[in-house]
Amino acid sequence: MSAMVVLLCASLLVALIFLFAFIWSVRNGQYDDEYSPAHKILFEENENQSHN
Amino acid sequence: MISSAKTNSSGKSSIRNPTLEKTHKFCFHCGECCLTDDIIFEGKNFCCTGCKSVYQILNENGLASYYTLNDHAGVQQRLQKHTGKYAFLDDFEIAETLISYREAGQAHVYFTIPTIHCSSCIYLLENLHRINPGILRTDIKFAEKEARIIFDENVISLRQVVETLNRIGYDPHLSMKGSPSPKKPNRSLVYKIGIAGFAFGNIMLLSFPEYFSSTVSQEIYLGHIFRYLNVILAIPVFFYCANIFFISAWKGLREKYLNIDFPVALAILVTFIRSLMDVFSNTGNGYFDSMTGIVFFMLAGRILQDKSYLQLSFERDYTDYFPLAATVLSNEGIETSTLVNKIKCGDILRLQNGEIIPVDGILLNRDALIDYSFVTGESVAVEIKKGDKIYAGGKLLGGIMEIQVIKEVAQSYLTGLWGVQESELKKTTHVSFVHKLARNFTLIVGGIAFTAGIYWWYHDVGKIWPAVTAVLIIACPCGLLLTSTFANGFILRLLGKNGLYLRNASIIEKFSKINTLVFDKTGTLTSPEDIQVTYQGDELPGLEKKLIASLAKQTLHTFSKPLLDFLQVHETEKVANFKEYPGLGIMGEVENHQVTLGTNIFMKYESNISNTKGTMIHVEIDGIKRGTFILQQTLRPQLIEMFEALKKNTQISLLSGDEPYQPELFSKAMGEDADIRFRQSAGDKLSYIKHLQTVGKVVAMAGDGLNDAVALKQSDIGICITDNTQRFTPAGDAILEGDRLFLLPLFIKLCKDTKLIIQICFGFSLLYNFIGIYFAVQGKLSALVAAILMPCSTLTIIFLTFILSNLIAKNMRLRNFLSGKV
């Protein structure tokens, strides 16, 4: 049954990693602006300079 | 031509006229209907040269994607700009107040840019460096409409940065308060819910084996590990996540008041202690999952309820309305930009068309037209004669004006309006029915726990502790708190979807109690866009109509469109020698006829304002007076129906700062019983509201101007009406979009129904509580029963509040979550 304890620790560890990732992303401001990132990805970086 | 009382600065909300739609093109830049066909560039029509030049700037800099991301993304450019508007930014002191941070020649500045509205805006602003290489980087916060701009001070100045923004139509909002400092959003609730969710999930997982194995004895040590892990996971939830409930309950206790958080805090505390004792005395695994679950769901409700509208400001004062600086003229005639609060008595100011007068003064150079609608509620621009006194807050229409300062900003009449406020205003604090319900509930639960305790005292002393604690755990009024937070959260969003933005959730209940509604006239019941044209004078033959229409089409003035609609002329002729005198009139030659349109002053007629029912525009053809167009503001659409609905159970009044131009229009719409008063000053409005409150009325006031500001604050609910949420509104409890005003009766009803929703859902949660108490008083409440009951009741409540609030909104034909986009 000691396998159970190991698995338990592993699962808790994984959960903790996700909790940490969540807090990190919030602190990083990733949820502050829900509008612009979704649209920014559609902007073309280096479009040609021709008119239209 | 006289300028309209108010112009809509964004132009986005203009209503397209179907008759114009067929014959006219729409501006490629801003989507406005083009009044002239002459402004064309690269085969694209523009409504004004401003829009065209923005297009050219963007095209030259390879930013044409701006138009492919969104059609007609641009900001309307018709309002005339004048160079030197931002000259004051060259002033070192002013620039210092705006620049928030410097590093190695790079300056960081934060601006609020009210015109940010779509992804094209983000695209353009984040590519500012292509237009002006001195700008190094721009970051946009869309929801806040805020931009952080980093620029190289060695290459460009702050003024050039702002002028770059100005050229493309994204003027930042600069006020005496300085630039907005980067706000630190309060994220503690989010951290708390994250940790509570993590603990809740893991504790549930770790509790499963205990619930489902009858023979724990086989793996005693494993069971112990599970239990102690639960304790460890629950500790941060108890001490960190739940602390807002403890703090709130403690605050209430100190004021000798049992608020809704008290029973919740008590339940969490009892659950935690009971569970710890169970674990350490080795008698069970405690109720940690119930406890963490409750904390998690209650935090979720709190986040939902604390919705804030970042782009709106409910706390504005006059400093937001005033310009940051004004042009002061020295004795030698040199113009210098000076911070508004540094302007001294005796200074001479030079103001441009459209500028707001920051101080009280005497008009020096010429007669001028001033639009005071926002300050006094007067819908018609006022003519001020040379040498007359002029008050702060008015907007100059047309031309350049010079005034001598007689009172500084801090002493001006307008600033005085704010002065009366805070100290004199008194509002009654009110206690939500939810709190009263919670207090009764707590007392009843306490009674049940006590009775159960007494019973077991006589029968089995050992069961007192488990029975009493179990009652307190299971009968926690979390259901009530959850219901009210979720219902408020959903209703708040539903109202927002329909154009009513509340400052916070507590306004919902206040809203439901309104029994008296006071309306302002100008800007509230009438809108600057709903203009009705009437004509007095000689009958106009078709030819003359065509001549007038041809001339009117040449100007970009706001009155051009209603006039063209009125004339119903589709074909127009070319105009020669067209001349426009801003704020006064226009003239030109059409088919060899000299046509002139203009105001009293322009036509040099004797002015007789007492007869005016609206703005008068006279027309002369070949020097002969033909007649007068009278432009009147009309009621916003559907307001008659609104009054009809309101009359049934609400007392309605109209307080206008204006002259009684069309009293019959309002008395007809508002009914016999309505109290209609004209020529009301800000002070009159305040005392009227106070009077209503002393006779026990719950007063809501809807207004938009500075003259309503004090009355809005005094009334139980101040509703600011705005046609453009970016524009300045006085401080209030709610902001309502002008074209949604007619929904007001439904909004009140929806807020009333919120109480019903809370009661129904609370009834359901009571059902679960009864089941729980049945087990609890017997001392038989197992952790399993608690763990099933708690999430069941919570999810039922969340689901029910969501469905009920949507169904009610749907029944009222309001926009709701289920209907998606309308």
Short mmCIF file of C-alpha atoms in Angstrom, two decimals, chain B residues 194-514:
data_model
loop_
_atom_site.label_atom_id
_atom_site.label_comp_id
_atom_site.label_asym_id
_atom_site.label_seq_id
_atom_site.Cartn_x
_atom_site.Cartn_y
_atom_site.Cartn_z
CA GLY B 194 -7.86 29.55 -6.63
CA ILE B 195 -6.54 28.22 -3.34
CA ALA B 196 -10.02 27.35 -2.04
CA GLY B 197 -10.78 25.49 -5.27
CA PHE B 198 -7.52 23.59 -5.07
CA ALA B 199 -8.14 22.61 -1.46
CA PHE B 200 -11.78 21.73 -2.08
CA GLY B 201 -10.97 19.38 -4.95
CA ASN B 202 -8.15 17.61 -3.20
CA ILE B 203 -9.96 17.22 0.09
CA MET B 204 -12.93 15.67 -1.73
CA LEU B 205 -10.58 13.25 -3.42
CA LEU B 206 -8.85 12.34 -0.18
CA SER B 207 -12.18 11.90 1.60
CA PHE B 208 -13.56 9.41 -0.91
CA PRO B 209 -11.85 6.32 0.46
CA GLU B 210 -13.24 7.00 3.90
CA TYR B 211 -16.78 7.46 2.59
CA PHE B 212 -16.81 4.27 0.57
CA SER B 213 -14.82 1.80 2.59
CA SER B 214 -16.57 0.17 5.49
CA THR B 215 -13.40 -1.38 6.76
CA VAL B 216 -11.06 1.48 7.32
CA SER B 217 -9.34 -0.58 9.96
CA GLN B 218 -7.46 -2.54 7.32
CA GLU B 219 -5.43 0.46 6.34
CA ILE B 220 -5.39 2.51 9.47
CA TYR B 221 -2.19 4.30 8.72
CA LEU B 222 -3.41 5.24 5.24
CA GLY B 223 -6.61 6.65 6.69
CA HIS B 224 -4.54 8.73 9.07
CA ILE B 225 -2.42 10.11 6.27
CA PHE B 226 -5.56 11.10 4.40
CA ARG B 227 -7.02 12.84 7.42
CA TYR B 228 -3.90 14.80 8.27
CA LEU B 229 -3.45 15.83 4.67
CA ASN B 230 -7.00 17.18 4.81
CA VAL B 231 -6.12 19.22 7.88
CA ILE B 232 -3.08 20.66 6.12
CA LEU B 233 -5.11 21.54 3.01
CA ALA B 234 -7.89 23.13 5.04
CA ILE B 235 -5.61 25.41 7.06
CA PRO B 236 -4.90 27.97 4.29
CA VAL B 237 -8.58 27.96 3.36
CA PHE B 238 -9.59 28.73 6.92
CA PHE B 239 -6.95 31.35 7.64
CA TYR B 240 -6.50 32.95 4.23
CA CYS B 241 -9.46 32.34 1.91
CA ALA B 242 -12.20 32.69 4.50
CA ASN B 243 -10.78 35.71 6.25
CA ILE B 244 -13.00 38.18 4.36
CA PHE B 245 -16.02 36.63 6.09
CA PHE B 246 -14.39 36.81 9.51
CA ILE B 247 -13.32 40.41 8.98
CA SER B 248 -16.77 41.44 7.83
CA ALA B 249 -18.49 39.61 10.68
CA TRP B 250 -16.13 41.18 13.21
CA LYS B 251 -16.78 44.64 11.82
CA GLY B 252 -20.51 44.03 12.15
CA LEU B 253 -20.12 42.79 15.73
CA ARG B 254 -18.15 45.87 16.71
CA GLU B 255 -21.05 47.97 15.51
CA LYS B 256 -23.33 45.70 17.52
CA TYR B 257 -24.96 44.34 14.45
CA LEU B 258 -25.29 40.77 13.20
CA ASN B 259 -24.67 41.03 9.48
CA ILE B 260 -25.04 38.26 6.96
CA ASP B 261 -21.40 37.28 7.23
CA PHE B 262 -21.70 36.59 10.94
CA PRO B 263 -23.59 33.28 10.74
CA VAL B 264 -21.39 32.26 7.84
CA ALA B 265 -18.23 33.01 9.77
CA LEU B 266 -19.67 31.17 12.79
CA ALA B 267 -20.47 28.14 10.66
CA ILE B 268 -17.00 28.07 9.14
CA LEU B 269 -15.42 28.42 12.59
CA VAL B 270 -17.56 25.68 14.14
CA THR B 271 -16.97 23.35 11.20
CA PHE B 272 -13.24 23.87 11.39
CA ILE B 273 -13.00 23.28 15.15
CA ARG B 274 -15.35 20.30 15.09
CA SER B 275 -13.40 18.76 12.21
CA LEU B 276 -10.06 19.30 13.93
CA MET B 277 -11.38 17.64 17.07
CA ASP B 278 -12.75 14.71 15.06
CA VAL B 279 -9.41 14.14 13.41
CA PHE B 280 -7.24 14.53 16.48
CA SER B 281 -9.53 12.50 18.68
CA ASN B 282 -9.58 9.89 15.95
CA THR B 283 -13.37 9.77 15.77
CA GLY B 284 -13.91 10.74 12.16
CA ASN B 285 -12.46 12.62 9.25
CA GLY B 286 -14.31 15.88 9.83
CA TYR B 287 -16.23 18.13 7.46
CA PHE B 288 -13.30 19.75 5.74
CA ASP B 289 -14.72 19.14 2.29
CA SER B 290 -17.98 20.88 3.19
CA MET B 291 -16.09 23.76 4.70
CA THR B 292 -13.72 24.33 1.79
CA GLY B 293 -16.59 23.84 -0.67
CA ILE B 294 -18.70 26.48 1.02
CA VAL B 295 -15.81 28.92 1.06
CA PHE B 296 -15.12 28.22 -2.61
CA PHE B 297 -18.70 28.77 -3.75
CA MET B 298 -19.17 31.84 -1.61
CA LEU B 299 -16.03 33.39 -3.04
CA ALA B 300 -17.34 32.61 -6.52
CA GLY B 301 -20.57 34.45 -5.70
CA ARG B 302 -18.63 37.35 -4.33
CA ILE B 303 -16.54 37.65 -7.49
CA LEU B 304 -19.67 37.50 -9.62
CA GLN B 305 -21.33 40.20 -7.56
CA ASP B 306 -18.33 42.49 -7.45
CA LYS B 307 -18.47 43.05 -11.18
CA SER B 308 -17.15 46.47 -11.93
CA TYR B 309 -17.38 48.42 -15.13
CA LEU B 310 -13.78 49.44 -15.65
CA GLN B 311 -14.49 51.76 -18.54
CA LEU B 312 -17.05 53.76 -16.58
CA SER B 313 -16.39 56.20 -13.84
CA PHE B 314 -19.01 56.80 -11.15
CA GLU B 315 -16.87 59.21 -9.18
CA ARG B 316 -16.28 62.15 -11.39
CA ASP B 317 -16.14 65.77 -10.39
CA TYR B 318 -15.68 69.05 -12.16
CA THR B 319 -11.93 68.60 -12.50
CA ASP B 320 -12.63 65.85 -15.00
CA TYR B 321 -14.75 68.20 -17.03
CA PHE B 322 -12.40 71.14 -17.18
CA PRO B 323 -9.53 71.36 -19.60
CA LEU B 324 -6.04 70.96 -18.24
CA ALA B 325 -4.74 74.25 -19.51
CA ALA B 326 -5.84 77.41 -21.24
CA THR B 327 -4.12 79.95 -23.42
CA VAL B 328 -3.22 83.11 -21.54
CA LEU B 329 -2.50 86.24 -23.50
CA SER B 330 0.21 88.52 -22.18
CA ASN B 331 0.16 92.30 -22.51
CA GLU B 332 2.42 92.02 -25.52
CA GLY B 333 -0.01 89.62 -27.14
CA ILE B 334 2.11 86.51 -26.63
CA GLU B 335 0.17 83.30 -26.08
CA THR B 336 1.29 80.98 -23.32
CA SER B 337 -0.35 77.82 -22.11
CA THR B 338 -1.07 77.85 -18.43
CA LEU B 339 -2.42 75.20 -16.11
CA VAL B 340 -6.02 76.00 -15.38
CA ASN B 341 -5.52 76.25 -11.63
CA LYS B 342 -2.66 78.71 -12.11
CA ILE B 343 -4.82 81.21 -13.96
CA LYS B 344 -5.11 84.41 -11.92
CA CYS B 345 -7.68 87.16 -11.74
CA GLY B 346 -7.03 89.77 -14.39
CA ASP B 347 -5.41 87.36 -16.85
CA ILE B 348 -6.69 87.46 -20.38
CA LEU B 349 -7.60 84.12 -21.91
CA ARG B 350 -7.96 83.31 -25.57
CA LEU B 351 -10.41 80.50 -26.28
CA GLN B 352 -11.03 78.60 -29.49
CA ASN B 353 -14.20 77.16 -30.98
CA GLY B 354 -15.44 74.22 -28.92
CA GLU B 355 -13.29 74.94 -25.88
CA ILE B 356 -14.76 74.86 -22.40
CA ILE B 357 -14.53 78.07 -20.43
CA PRO B 358 -12.58 77.25 -17.28
CA VAL B 359 -13.16 80.44 -15.27
CA ASP B 360 -15.71 83.20 -14.74
CA GLY B 361 -14.78 86.26 -16.73
CA ILE B 362 -15.77 89.22 -18.83
CA LEU B 363 -16.08 88.90 -22.56
CA LEU B 364 -13.66 91.27 -24.25
CA ASN B 365 -13.39 91.11 -28.00
CA ARG B 366 -16.81 90.42 -29.50
CA ASP B 367 -20.26 88.96 -29.01
CA ALA B 368 -20.17 85.22 -28.64
CA LEU B 369 -22.46 82.22 -28.55
CA ILE B 370 -22.04 80.01 -25.53
CA ASP B 371 -23.54 76.58 -25.07
CA TYR B 372 -24.47 76.25 -21.41
CA SER B 373 -26.62 73.17 -21.83
CA PHE B 374 -24.41 70.98 -19.73
CA VAL B 375 -24.19 73.46 -16.89
CA THR B 376 -27.67 74.93 -16.68
CA GLY B 377 -29.78 72.59 -18.76
CA GLU B 378 -30.58 75.36 -21.20
CA SER B 379 -30.97 73.79 -24.60
CA VAL B 380 -30.47 76.90 -26.70
CA ALA B 381 -27.07 78.50 -26.96
CA VAL B 382 -26.86 81.85 -25.24
CA GLU B 383 -25.70 85.05 -26.90
CA ILE B 384 -23.31 86.97 -24.72
CA LYS B 385 -22.62 90.58 -25.55
CA LYS B 386 -19.20 92.12 -25.44
CA GLY B 387 -18.48 93.29 -21.91
CA ASP B 388 -20.94 90.87 -20.29
CA LYS B 389 -20.11 88.39 -17.60
CA ILE B 390 -19.45 84.87 -18.68
CA TYR B 391 -19.51 81.81 -16.44
CA ALA B 392 -17.22 78.83 -16.31
CA GLY B 393 -18.41 75.56 -17.81
CA GLY B 394 -19.92 76.91 -20.99
CA LYS B 395 -18.64 75.84 -24.36
CA LEU B 396 -17.69 78.45 -26.92
CA LEU B 397 -19.40 77.99 -30.27
CA GLY B 398 -17.54 79.40 -33.20
CA GLY B 399 -14.60 81.67 -33.61
CA ILE B 400 -12.08 82.92 -31.12
CA MET B 401 -12.99 84.71 -27.93
CA GLU B 402 -10.99 86.63 -25.38
CA ILE B 403 -12.06 86.94 -21.79
CA GLN B 404 -10.69 88.67 -18.75
CA VAL B 405 -10.65 86.48 -15.67
CA ILE B 406 -12.64 87.78 -12.72
CA LYS B 407 -12.79 84.62 -10.65
CA GLU B 408 -10.26 81.84 -10.49
CA VAL B 409 -11.21 78.22 -11.07
CA ALA B 410 -11.58 77.41 -7.40
CA GLN B 411 -14.04 80.27 -6.88
CA SER B 412 -16.06 80.00 -10.07
CA TYR B 413 -19.80 79.50 -10.04
CA LEU B 414 -19.46 75.99 -11.39
CA THR B 415 -16.95 74.94 -8.76
CA GLY B 416 -19.33 76.42 -6.21
CA LEU B 417 -21.99 73.94 -7.30
CA TRP B 418 -19.77 71.19 -6.03
CA GLY B 419 -18.88 73.09 -2.91
CA VAL B 420 -22.33 72.71 -1.36
CA GLN B 421 -22.23 69.01 -1.65
CA GLU B 422 -20.61 66.66 0.76
CA SER B 423 -21.25 68.48 4.03
CA GLU B 424 -24.91 69.20 3.39
CA LEU B 425 -25.95 66.00 1.76
CA LYS B 426 -27.49 63.36 3.92
CA LYS B 427 -28.63 60.01 2.83
CA THR B 428 -30.40 57.46 4.91
CA THR B 429 -28.52 54.22 5.20
CA HIS B 430 -30.66 51.25 4.57
CA VAL B 431 -30.32 47.65 5.54
CA SER B 432 -30.92 44.96 2.96
CA PHE B 433 -33.78 42.57 3.55
CA VAL B 434 -31.22 39.79 3.11
CA HIS B 435 -29.47 40.91 6.26
CA LYS B 436 -32.71 40.93 8.21
CA LEU B 437 -33.57 37.49 6.89
CA ALA B 438 -30.13 36.25 7.84
CA ARG B 439 -30.47 37.57 11.37
CA ASN B 440 -33.80 35.82 11.92
CA PHE B 441 -32.40 32.69 10.38
CA THR B 442 -29.41 32.78 12.70
CA LEU B 443 -31.66 33.15 15.71
CA ILE B 444 -33.83 30.20 14.67
CA VAL B 445 -30.83 27.98 14.00
CA GLY B 446 -29.38 29.00 17.35
CA GLY B 447 -32.69 28.05 18.93
CA ILE B 448 -32.70 24.62 17.26
CA ALA B 449 -29.12 23.97 18.32
CA PHE B 450 -29.92 25.00 21.87
CA THR B 451 -33.03 22.79 22.02
CA ALA B 452 -31.11 19.84 20.65
CA GLY B 453 -28.44 20.49 23.29
CA ILE B 454 -31.02 20.53 26.09
CA TYR B 455 -32.60 17.32 24.79
CA TRP B 456 -29.31 15.43 24.74
CA TRP B 457 -28.38 16.81 28.16
CA TYR B 458 -31.16 14.63 29.57
CA HIS B 459 -30.69 11.63 27.35
CA ASP B 460 -27.06 11.26 26.32
CA VAL B 461 -24.57 13.88 27.42
CA GLY B 462 -22.00 12.55 24.97
CA LYS B 463 -24.15 13.58 22.05
CA ILE B 464 -24.48 17.26 22.98
CA TRP B 465 -21.29 18.28 21.24
CA PRO B 466 -21.84 16.38 17.96
CA ALA B 467 -25.52 17.36 17.72
CA VAL B 468 -25.04 21.06 18.46
CA THR B 469 -22.04 21.47 16.16
CA ALA B 470 -23.71 19.48 13.40
CA VAL B 471 -26.76 21.75 13.51
CA LEU B 472 -24.57 24.80 13.20
CA ILE B 473 -22.60 23.26 10.35
CA ILE B 474 -25.48 22.09 8.23
CA ALA B 475 -27.80 25.01 8.83
CA CYS B 476 -25.23 27.57 7.84
CA PRO B 477 -27.08 30.35 6.00
CA CYS B 478 -24.59 30.00 3.19
CA GLY B 479 -27.56 29.21 0.99
CA LEU B 480 -28.98 32.64 1.65
CA LEU B 481 -25.70 34.41 1.12
CA LEU B 482 -25.05 32.43 -2.04
CA THR B 483 -28.52 33.14 -3.38
CA SER B 484 -28.21 36.85 -2.86
CA THR B 485 -24.69 37.14 -4.25
CA PHE B 486 -25.45 35.03 -7.32
CA ALA B 487 -28.81 36.67 -7.97
CA ASN B 488 -27.27 40.12 -7.62
CA GLY B 489 -24.38 39.12 -9.85
CA PHE B 490 -26.65 37.85 -12.62
CA ILE B 491 -29.03 40.80 -12.40
CA LEU B 492 -26.15 43.26 -12.46
CA ARG B 493 -24.92 41.70 -15.70
CA LEU B 494 -28.38 41.56 -17.22
CA LEU B 495 -28.85 45.26 -16.52
CA GLY B 496 -25.43 45.98 -17.98
CA LYS B 497 -26.35 44.07 -21.10
CA ASN B 498 -29.37 46.32 -21.46
CA GLY B 499 -27.49 49.58 -20.99
CA LEU B 500 -27.89 50.25 -17.27
CA TYR B 501 -24.65 50.15 -15.34
CA LEU B 502 -24.89 50.07 -11.58
CA ARG B 503 -22.12 51.19 -9.29
CA ASN B 504 -22.48 48.08 -7.16
CA ALA B 505 -24.89 45.31 -6.25
CA SER B 506 -26.48 47.06 -3.30
CA ILE B 507 -28.08 49.52 -5.74
CA ILE B 508 -30.32 46.73 -7.07
CA GLU B 509 -32.39 46.58 -3.92
CA LYS B 510 -32.56 50.36 -3.66
CA PHE B 511 -33.75 50.45 -7.24
CA SER B 512 -36.66 48.20 -6.43
CA LYS B 513 -37.92 50.64 -3.81
CA ILE B 514 -38.15 53.70 -6.03
#
